[in-house]
PDB file of C-alpha atoms in Angstrom:
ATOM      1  CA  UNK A  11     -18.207 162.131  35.893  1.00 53.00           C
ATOM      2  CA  UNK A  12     -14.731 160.518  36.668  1.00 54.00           C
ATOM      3  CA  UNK A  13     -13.290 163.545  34.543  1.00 61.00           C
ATOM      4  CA  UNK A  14     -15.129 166.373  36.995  1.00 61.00           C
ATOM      5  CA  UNK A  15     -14.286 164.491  39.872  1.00 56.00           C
ATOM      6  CA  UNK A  16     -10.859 164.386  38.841  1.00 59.00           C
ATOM      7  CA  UNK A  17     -10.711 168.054  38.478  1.00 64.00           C
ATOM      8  CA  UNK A  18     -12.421 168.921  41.785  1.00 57.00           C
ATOM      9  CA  UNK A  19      -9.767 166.745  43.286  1.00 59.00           C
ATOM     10  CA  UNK A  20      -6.886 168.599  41.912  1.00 61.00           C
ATOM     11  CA  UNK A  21      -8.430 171.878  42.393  1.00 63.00           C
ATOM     12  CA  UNK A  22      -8.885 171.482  45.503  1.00 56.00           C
ATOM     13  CA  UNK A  23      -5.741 169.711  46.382  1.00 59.00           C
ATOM     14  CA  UNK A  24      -4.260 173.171  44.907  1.00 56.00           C
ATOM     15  CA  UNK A  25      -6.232 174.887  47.115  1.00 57.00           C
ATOM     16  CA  UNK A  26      -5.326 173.551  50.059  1.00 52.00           C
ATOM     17  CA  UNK A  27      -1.130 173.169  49.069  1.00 54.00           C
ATOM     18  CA  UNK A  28      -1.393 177.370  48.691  1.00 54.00           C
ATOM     19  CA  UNK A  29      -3.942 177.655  51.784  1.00 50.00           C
ATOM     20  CA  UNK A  30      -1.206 175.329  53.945  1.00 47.00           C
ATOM     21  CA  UNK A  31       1.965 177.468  52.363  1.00 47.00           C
ATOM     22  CA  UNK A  32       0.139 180.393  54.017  1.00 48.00           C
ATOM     23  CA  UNK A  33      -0.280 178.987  56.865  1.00 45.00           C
ATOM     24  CA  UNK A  34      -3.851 179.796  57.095  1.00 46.00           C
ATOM     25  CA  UNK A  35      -5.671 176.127  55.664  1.00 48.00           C
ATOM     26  CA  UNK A  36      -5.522 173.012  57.338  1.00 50.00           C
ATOM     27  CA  UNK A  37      -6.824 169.892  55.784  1.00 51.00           C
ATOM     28  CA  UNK A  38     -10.819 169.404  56.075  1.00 53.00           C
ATOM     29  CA  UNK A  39     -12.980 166.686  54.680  1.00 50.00           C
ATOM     30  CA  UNK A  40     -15.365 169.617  53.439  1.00 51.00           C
ATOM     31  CA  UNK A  41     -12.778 171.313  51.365  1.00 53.00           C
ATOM     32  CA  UNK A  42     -13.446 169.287  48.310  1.00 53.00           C
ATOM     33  CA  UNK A  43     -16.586 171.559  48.574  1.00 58.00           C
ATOM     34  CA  UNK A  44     -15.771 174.670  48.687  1.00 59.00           C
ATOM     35  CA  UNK A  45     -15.704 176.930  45.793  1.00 66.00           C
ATOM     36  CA  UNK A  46     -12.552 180.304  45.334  1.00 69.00           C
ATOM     37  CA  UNK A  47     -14.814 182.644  46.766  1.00 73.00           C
ATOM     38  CA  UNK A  48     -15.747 180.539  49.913  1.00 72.00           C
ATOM     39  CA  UNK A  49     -12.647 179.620  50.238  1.00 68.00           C
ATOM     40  CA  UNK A  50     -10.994 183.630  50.079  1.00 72.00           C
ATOM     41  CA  UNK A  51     -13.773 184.854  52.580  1.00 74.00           C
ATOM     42  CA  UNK A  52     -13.131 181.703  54.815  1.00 71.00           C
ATOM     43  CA  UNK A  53      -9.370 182.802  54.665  1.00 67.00           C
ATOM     44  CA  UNK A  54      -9.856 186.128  55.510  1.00 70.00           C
ATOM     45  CA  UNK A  55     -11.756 185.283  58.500  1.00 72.00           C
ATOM     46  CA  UNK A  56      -9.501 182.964  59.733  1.00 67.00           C
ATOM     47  CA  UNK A  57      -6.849 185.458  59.636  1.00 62.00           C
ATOM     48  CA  UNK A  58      -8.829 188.065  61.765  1.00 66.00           C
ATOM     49  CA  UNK A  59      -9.606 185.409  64.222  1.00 60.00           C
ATOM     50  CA  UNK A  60      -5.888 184.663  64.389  1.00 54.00           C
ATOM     51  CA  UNK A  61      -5.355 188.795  65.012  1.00 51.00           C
ATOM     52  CA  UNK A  62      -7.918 189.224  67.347  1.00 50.00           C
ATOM     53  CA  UNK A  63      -6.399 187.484  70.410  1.00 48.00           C
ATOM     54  CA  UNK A  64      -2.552 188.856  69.914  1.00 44.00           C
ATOM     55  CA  UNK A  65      -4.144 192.165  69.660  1.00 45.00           C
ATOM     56  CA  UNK A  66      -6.073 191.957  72.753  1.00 48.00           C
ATOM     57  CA  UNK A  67      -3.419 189.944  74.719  1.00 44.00           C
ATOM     58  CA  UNK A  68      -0.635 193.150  73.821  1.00 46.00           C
ATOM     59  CA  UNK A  69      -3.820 195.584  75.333  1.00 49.00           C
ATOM     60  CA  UNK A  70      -3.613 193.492  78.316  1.00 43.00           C
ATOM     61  CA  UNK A  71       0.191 193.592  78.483  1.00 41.00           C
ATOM     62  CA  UNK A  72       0.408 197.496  77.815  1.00 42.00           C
ATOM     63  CA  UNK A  73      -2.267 197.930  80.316  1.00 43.00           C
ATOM     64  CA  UNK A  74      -0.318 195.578  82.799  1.00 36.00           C
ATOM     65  CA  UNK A  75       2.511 197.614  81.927  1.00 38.00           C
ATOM     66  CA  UNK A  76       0.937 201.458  82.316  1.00 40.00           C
ATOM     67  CA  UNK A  77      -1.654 201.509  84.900  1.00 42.00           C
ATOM     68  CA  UNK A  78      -4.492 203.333  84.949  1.00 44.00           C
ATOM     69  CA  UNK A  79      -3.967 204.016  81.066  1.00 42.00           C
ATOM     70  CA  UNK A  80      -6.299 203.140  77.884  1.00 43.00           C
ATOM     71  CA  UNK A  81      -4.452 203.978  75.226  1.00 39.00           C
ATOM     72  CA  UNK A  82      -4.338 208.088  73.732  1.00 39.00           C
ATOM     73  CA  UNK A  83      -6.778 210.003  72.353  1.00 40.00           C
ATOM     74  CA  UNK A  84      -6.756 211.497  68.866  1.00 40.00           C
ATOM     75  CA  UNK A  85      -5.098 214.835  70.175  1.00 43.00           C
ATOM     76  CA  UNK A  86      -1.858 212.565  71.269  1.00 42.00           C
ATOM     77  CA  UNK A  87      -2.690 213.037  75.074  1.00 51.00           C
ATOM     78  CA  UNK A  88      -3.240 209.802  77.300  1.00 54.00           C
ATOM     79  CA  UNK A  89      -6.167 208.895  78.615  1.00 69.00           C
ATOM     80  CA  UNK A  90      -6.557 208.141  81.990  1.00 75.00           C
ATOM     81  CA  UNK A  91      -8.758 205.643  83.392  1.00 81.00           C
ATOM     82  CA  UNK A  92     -10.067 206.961  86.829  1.00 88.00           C
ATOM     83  CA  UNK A  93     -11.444 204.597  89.679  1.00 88.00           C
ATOM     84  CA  UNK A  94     -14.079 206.505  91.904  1.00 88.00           C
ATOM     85  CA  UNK A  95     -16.705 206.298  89.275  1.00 87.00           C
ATOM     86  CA  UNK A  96     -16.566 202.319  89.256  1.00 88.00           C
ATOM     87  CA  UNK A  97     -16.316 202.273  92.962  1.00 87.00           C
ATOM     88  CA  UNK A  98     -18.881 199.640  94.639  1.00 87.00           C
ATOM     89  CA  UNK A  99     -20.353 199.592  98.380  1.00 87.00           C
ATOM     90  CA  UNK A 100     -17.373 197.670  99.306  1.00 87.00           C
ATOM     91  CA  UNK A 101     -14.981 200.431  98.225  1.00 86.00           C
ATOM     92  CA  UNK A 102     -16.994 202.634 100.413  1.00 86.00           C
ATOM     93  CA  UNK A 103     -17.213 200.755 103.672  1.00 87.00           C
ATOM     94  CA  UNK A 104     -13.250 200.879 103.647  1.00 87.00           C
ATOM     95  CA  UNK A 105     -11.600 201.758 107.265  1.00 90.00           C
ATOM     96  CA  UNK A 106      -9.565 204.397 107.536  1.00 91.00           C
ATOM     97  CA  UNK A 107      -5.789 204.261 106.573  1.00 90.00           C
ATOM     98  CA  UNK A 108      -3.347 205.040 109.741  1.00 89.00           C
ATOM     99  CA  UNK A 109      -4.178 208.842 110.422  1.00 89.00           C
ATOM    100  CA  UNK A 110      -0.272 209.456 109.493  1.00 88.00           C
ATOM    101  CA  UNK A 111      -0.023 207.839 106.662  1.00 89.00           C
ATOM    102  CA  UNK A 112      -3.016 210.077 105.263  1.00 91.00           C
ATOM    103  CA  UNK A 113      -1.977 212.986 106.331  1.00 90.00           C
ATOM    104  CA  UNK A 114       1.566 212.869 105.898  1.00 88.00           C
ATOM    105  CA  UNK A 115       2.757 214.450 108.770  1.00 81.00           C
ATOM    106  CA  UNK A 116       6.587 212.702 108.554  1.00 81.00           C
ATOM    107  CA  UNK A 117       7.601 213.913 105.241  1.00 82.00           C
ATOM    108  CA  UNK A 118       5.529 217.143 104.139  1.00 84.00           C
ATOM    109  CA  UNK A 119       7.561 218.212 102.293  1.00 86.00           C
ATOM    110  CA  UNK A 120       8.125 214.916  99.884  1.00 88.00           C
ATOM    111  CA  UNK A 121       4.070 214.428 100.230  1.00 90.00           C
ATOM    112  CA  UNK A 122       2.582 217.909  99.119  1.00 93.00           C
ATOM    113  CA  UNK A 123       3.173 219.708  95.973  1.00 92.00           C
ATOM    114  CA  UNK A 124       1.153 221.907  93.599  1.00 93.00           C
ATOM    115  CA  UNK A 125      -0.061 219.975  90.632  1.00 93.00           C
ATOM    116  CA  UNK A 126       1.397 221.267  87.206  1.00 92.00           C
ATOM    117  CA  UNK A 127      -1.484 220.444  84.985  1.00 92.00           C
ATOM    118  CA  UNK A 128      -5.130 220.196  85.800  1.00 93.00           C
ATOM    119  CA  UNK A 129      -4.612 216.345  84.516  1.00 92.00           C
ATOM    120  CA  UNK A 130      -2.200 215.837  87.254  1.00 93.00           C
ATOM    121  CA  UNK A 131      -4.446 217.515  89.271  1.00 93.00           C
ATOM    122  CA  UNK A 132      -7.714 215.086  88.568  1.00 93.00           C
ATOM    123  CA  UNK A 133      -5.726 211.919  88.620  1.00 93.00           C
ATOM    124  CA  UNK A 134      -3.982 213.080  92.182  1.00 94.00           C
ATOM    125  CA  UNK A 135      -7.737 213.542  93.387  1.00 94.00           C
ATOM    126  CA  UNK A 136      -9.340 210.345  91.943  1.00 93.00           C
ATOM    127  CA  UNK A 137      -6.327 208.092  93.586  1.00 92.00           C
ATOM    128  CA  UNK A 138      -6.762 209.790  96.977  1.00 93.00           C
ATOM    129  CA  UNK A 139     -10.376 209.487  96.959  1.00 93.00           C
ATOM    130  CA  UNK A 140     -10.061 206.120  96.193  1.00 93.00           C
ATOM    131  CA  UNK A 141      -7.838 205.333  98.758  1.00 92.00           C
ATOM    132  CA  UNK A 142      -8.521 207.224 101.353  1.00 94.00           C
ATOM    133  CA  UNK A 143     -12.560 207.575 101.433  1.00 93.00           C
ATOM    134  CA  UNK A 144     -12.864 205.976 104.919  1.00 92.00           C
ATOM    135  CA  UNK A 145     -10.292 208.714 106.248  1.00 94.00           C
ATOM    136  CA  UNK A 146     -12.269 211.489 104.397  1.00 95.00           C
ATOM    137  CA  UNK A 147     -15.912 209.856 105.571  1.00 93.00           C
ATOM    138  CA  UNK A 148     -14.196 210.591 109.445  1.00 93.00           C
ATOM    139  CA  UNK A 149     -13.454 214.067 108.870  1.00 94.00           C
ATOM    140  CA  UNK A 150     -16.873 214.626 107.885  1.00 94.00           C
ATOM    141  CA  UNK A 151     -18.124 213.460 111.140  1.00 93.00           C
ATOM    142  CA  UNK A 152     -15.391 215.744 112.618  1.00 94.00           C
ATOM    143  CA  UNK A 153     -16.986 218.662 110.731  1.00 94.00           C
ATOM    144  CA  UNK A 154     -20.508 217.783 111.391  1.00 91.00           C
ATOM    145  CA  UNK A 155     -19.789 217.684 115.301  1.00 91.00           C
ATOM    146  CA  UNK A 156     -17.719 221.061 115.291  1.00 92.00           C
ATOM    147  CA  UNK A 157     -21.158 222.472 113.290  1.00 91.00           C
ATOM    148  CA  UNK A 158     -23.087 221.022 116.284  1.00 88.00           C
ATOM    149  CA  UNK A 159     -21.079 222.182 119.129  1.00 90.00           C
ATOM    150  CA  UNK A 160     -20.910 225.565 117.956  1.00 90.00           C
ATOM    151  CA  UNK A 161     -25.270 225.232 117.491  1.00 89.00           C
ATOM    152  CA  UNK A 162     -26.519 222.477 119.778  1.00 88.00           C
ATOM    153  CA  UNK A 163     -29.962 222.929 118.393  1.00 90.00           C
ATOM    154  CA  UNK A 164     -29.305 221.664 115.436  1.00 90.00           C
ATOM    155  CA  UNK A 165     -29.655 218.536 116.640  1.00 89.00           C
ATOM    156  CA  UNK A 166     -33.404 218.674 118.146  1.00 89.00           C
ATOM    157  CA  UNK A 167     -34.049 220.117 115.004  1.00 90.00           C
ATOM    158  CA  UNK A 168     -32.801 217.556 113.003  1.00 88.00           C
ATOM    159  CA  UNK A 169     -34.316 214.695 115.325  1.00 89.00           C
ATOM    160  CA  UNK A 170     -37.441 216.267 115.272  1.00 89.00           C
ATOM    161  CA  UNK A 171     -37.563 216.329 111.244  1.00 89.00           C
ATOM    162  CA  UNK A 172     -36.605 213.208 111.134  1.00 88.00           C
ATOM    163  CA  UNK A 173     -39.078 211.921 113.648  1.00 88.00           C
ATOM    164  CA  UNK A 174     -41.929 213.800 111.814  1.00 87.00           C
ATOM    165  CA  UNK A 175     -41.009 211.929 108.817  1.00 85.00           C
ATOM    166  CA  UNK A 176     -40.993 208.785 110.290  1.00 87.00           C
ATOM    167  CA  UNK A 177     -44.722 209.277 111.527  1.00 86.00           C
ATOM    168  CA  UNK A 178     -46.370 210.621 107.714  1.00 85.00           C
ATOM    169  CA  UNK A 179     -44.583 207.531 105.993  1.00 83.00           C
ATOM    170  CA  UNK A 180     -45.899 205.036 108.560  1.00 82.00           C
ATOM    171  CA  UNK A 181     -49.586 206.853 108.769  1.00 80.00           C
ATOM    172  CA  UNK A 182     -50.591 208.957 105.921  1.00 77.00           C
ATOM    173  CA  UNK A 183     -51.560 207.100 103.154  1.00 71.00           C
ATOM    174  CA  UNK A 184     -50.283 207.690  99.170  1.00 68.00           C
ATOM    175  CA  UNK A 185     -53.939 209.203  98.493  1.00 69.00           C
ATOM    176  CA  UNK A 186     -55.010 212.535  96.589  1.00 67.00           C
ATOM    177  CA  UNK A 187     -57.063 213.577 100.271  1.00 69.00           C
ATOM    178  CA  UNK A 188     -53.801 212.554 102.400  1.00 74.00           C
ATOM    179  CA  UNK A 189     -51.302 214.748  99.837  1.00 78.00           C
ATOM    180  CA  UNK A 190     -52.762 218.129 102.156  1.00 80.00           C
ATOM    181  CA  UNK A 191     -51.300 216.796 105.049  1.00 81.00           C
ATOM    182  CA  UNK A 192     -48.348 215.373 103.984  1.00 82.00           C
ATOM    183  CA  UNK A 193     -47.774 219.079 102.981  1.00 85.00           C
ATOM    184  CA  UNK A 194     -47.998 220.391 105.736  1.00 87.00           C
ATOM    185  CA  UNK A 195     -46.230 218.239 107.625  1.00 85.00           C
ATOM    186  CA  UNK A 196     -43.031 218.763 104.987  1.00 86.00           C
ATOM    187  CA  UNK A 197     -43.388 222.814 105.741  1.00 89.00           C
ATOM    188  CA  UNK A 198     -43.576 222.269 109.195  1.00 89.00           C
ATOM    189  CA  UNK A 199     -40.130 220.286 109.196  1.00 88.00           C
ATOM    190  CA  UNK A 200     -39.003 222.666 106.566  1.00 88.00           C
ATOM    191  CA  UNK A 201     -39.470 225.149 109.374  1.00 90.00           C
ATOM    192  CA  UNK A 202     -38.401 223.491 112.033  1.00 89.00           C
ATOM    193  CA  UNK A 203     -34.606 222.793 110.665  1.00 89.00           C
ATOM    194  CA  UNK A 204     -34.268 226.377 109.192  1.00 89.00           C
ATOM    195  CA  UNK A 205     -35.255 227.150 112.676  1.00 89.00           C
ATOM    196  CA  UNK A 206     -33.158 225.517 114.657  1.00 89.00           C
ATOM    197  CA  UNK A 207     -30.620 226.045 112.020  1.00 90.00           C
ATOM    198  CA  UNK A 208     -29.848 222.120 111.351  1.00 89.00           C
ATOM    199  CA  UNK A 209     -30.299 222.629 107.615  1.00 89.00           C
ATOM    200  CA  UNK A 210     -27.355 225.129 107.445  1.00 90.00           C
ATOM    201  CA  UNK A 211     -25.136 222.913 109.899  1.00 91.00           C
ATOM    202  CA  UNK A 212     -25.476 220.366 107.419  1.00 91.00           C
ATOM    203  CA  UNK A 213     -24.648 222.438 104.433  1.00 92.00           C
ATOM    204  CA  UNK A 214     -21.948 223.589 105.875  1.00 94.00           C
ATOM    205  CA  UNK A 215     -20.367 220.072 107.355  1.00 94.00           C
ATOM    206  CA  UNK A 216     -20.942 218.992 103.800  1.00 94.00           C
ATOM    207  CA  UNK A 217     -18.965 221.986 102.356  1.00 95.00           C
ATOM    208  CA  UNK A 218     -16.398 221.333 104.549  1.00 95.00           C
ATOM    209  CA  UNK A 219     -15.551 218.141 103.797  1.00 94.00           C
ATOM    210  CA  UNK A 220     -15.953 219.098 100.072  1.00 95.00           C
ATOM    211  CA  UNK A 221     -13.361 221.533 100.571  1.00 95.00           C
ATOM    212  CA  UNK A 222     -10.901 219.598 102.235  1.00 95.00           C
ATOM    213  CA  UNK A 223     -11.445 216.505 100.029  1.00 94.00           C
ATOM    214  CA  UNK A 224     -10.285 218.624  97.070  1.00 95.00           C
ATOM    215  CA  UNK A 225      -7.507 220.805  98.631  1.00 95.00           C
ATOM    216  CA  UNK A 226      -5.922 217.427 100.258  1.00 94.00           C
ATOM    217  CA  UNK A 227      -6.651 214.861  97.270  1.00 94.00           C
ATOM    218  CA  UNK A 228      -5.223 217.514  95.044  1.00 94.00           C
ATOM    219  CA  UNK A 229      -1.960 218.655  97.112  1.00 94.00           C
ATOM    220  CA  UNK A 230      -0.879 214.898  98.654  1.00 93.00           C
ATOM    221  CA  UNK A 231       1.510 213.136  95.921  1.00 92.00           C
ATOM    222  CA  UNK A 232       0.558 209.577  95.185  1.00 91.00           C
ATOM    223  CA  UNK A 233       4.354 208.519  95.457  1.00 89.00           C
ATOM    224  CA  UNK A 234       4.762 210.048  99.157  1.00 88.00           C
ATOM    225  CA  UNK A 235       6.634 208.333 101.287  1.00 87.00           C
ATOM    226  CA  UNK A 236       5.053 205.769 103.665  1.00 82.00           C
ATOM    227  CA  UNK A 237       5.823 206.895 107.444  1.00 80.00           C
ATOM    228  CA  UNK A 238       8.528 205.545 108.893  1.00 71.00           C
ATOM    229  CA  UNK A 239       7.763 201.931 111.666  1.00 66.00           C
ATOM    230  CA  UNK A 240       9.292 201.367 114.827  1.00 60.00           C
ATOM    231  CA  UNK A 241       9.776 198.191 115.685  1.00 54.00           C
ATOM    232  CA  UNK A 242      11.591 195.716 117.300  1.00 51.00           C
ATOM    233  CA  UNK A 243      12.935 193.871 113.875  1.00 50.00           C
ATOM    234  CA  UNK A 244      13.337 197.092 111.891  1.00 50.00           C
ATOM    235  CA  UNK A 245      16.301 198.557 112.850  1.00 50.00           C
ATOM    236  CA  UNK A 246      15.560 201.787 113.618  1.00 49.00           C
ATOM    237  CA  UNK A 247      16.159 203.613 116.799  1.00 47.00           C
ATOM    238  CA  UNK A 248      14.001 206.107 118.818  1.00 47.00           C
ATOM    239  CA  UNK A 249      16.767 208.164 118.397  1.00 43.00           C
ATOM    240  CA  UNK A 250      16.968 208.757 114.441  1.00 45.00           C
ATOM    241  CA  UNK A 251      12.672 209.030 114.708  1.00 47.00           C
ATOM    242  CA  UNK A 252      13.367 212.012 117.305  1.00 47.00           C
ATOM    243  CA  UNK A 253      12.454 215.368 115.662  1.00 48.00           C
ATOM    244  CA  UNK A 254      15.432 217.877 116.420  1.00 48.00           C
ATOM    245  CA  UNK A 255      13.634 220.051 119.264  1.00 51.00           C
ATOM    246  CA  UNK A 256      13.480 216.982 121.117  1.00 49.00           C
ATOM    247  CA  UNK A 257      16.882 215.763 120.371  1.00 47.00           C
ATOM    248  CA  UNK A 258      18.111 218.829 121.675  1.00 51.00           C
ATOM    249  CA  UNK A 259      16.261 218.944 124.777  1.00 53.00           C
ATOM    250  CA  UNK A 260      17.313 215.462 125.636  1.00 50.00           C
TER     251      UNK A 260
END
């Protein structure tokens, strides 16, 4: 028994000199018990657990680094991480930006270009959207009251479906005899906004705004230039803000 014990002893104490030279096996009261392959498969685990948080920590630094960016796909391209399908109610109750700074109206020239690739393209239209969705969620209510100026009925006819709505969810029951009426009632307001034409004012507001959401989220540059402050600590005069025309009538 001494003998064996000996043995273990020295076996292990071998063990543990080559674990420590590797820099993988610090001393434990347990190693005495551990066999070669317990000891190999506790080694290579050790080592991956090691890995894991270097490799994740130099993802967090490239992604620090390149924003926006996962890594590349197997075709060599980058991958872009885009924001407006992870935006949350928050995102979406955003004011509006200053009405200048949106539309650019300083420096067109340095704000609007046509994108080169359709990637440059998609990433110019997820950062805008993203950015500016209060500003775009304004000029939909600037569409939506041209479309009613130009057909004032649309409005009775959409207060009207909207009314008659109201009334069959607060007094027709979710029965198999009440389903008739709750019809009819849905044909009737069917009727009433193709009518009064509210259902096409609305398609077309909402057409609207889809087109000018993509022309302007794809045109605007994400680097243009912010527009120009004057204030009393900023140095600039009224003079150097002056457009020419005005310069020259003054």
């Amino acid at each position: 028994p001494n003998r064996r014990a000996a043995r273990a002893t020295s076996r292990a104490s071998v063990m543990a000199s080559n674990g420590a030279a590797n820099g993988v096996f610090s001393g434990n009261p347990l190693s005495l018990s551990l066999g070669r392959d317990d000891f190999t498969q506790w080694v290579k685990h050790r080592k991956n657990g090691d890995s894991a948080p270097a490799t994740s920590s130099r993802d967090r630094d490239r992604r620090a680094d390149v924003p926006d960016r996962r890594g590349s796909d197997s075709g060599g391209r980058a991958s872009v991480r885009f924001k407006t399908p992870y935006m949350t109610v928050d995102d979406l109750k955003k004011p509006p930006k200053p009405w200048r700074e949106f539309l650019c109206t300083d420096h067109l020239r340095r704000s609007y270009s046509v994108p080169k690739t359709m990637l440059e393209c998609k990433i110019r239209l997820d950062g805008n959207a993203f950015e500016y969705v209060g500003n775009y969620a304004r000029m939909a209510l600037v569409f939506g009251g041209v479309m009613l100026y130009r057909n004032p009925t649309a409005v009775v006819g959409a207060y009207a479906s909207a009314k008659l709505y109201a009334w069959m969810d607060r007094n027709i029951a979710a029965t198999s005899e009440m389903q008739a009426l709750k019809m009819i009632g849905t044909i009737i307001s069917w009727f009433v906004m193709m009518y009064t034409k509210a259902s096409a004012a609305m398609s077309m507001t909402m057409l609207l705004t889809m087109a000018f959401l993509v022309t302007h989220g794809c045109l605007r540059r994400l680097d243009a230039p912010k527009p120009i402050k004057i204030g009393k600590y900023t140095g600039i005069s009224k003079w150097e803000t002056q457009s020419p025309r005005k310069r020259s009538m003054s």
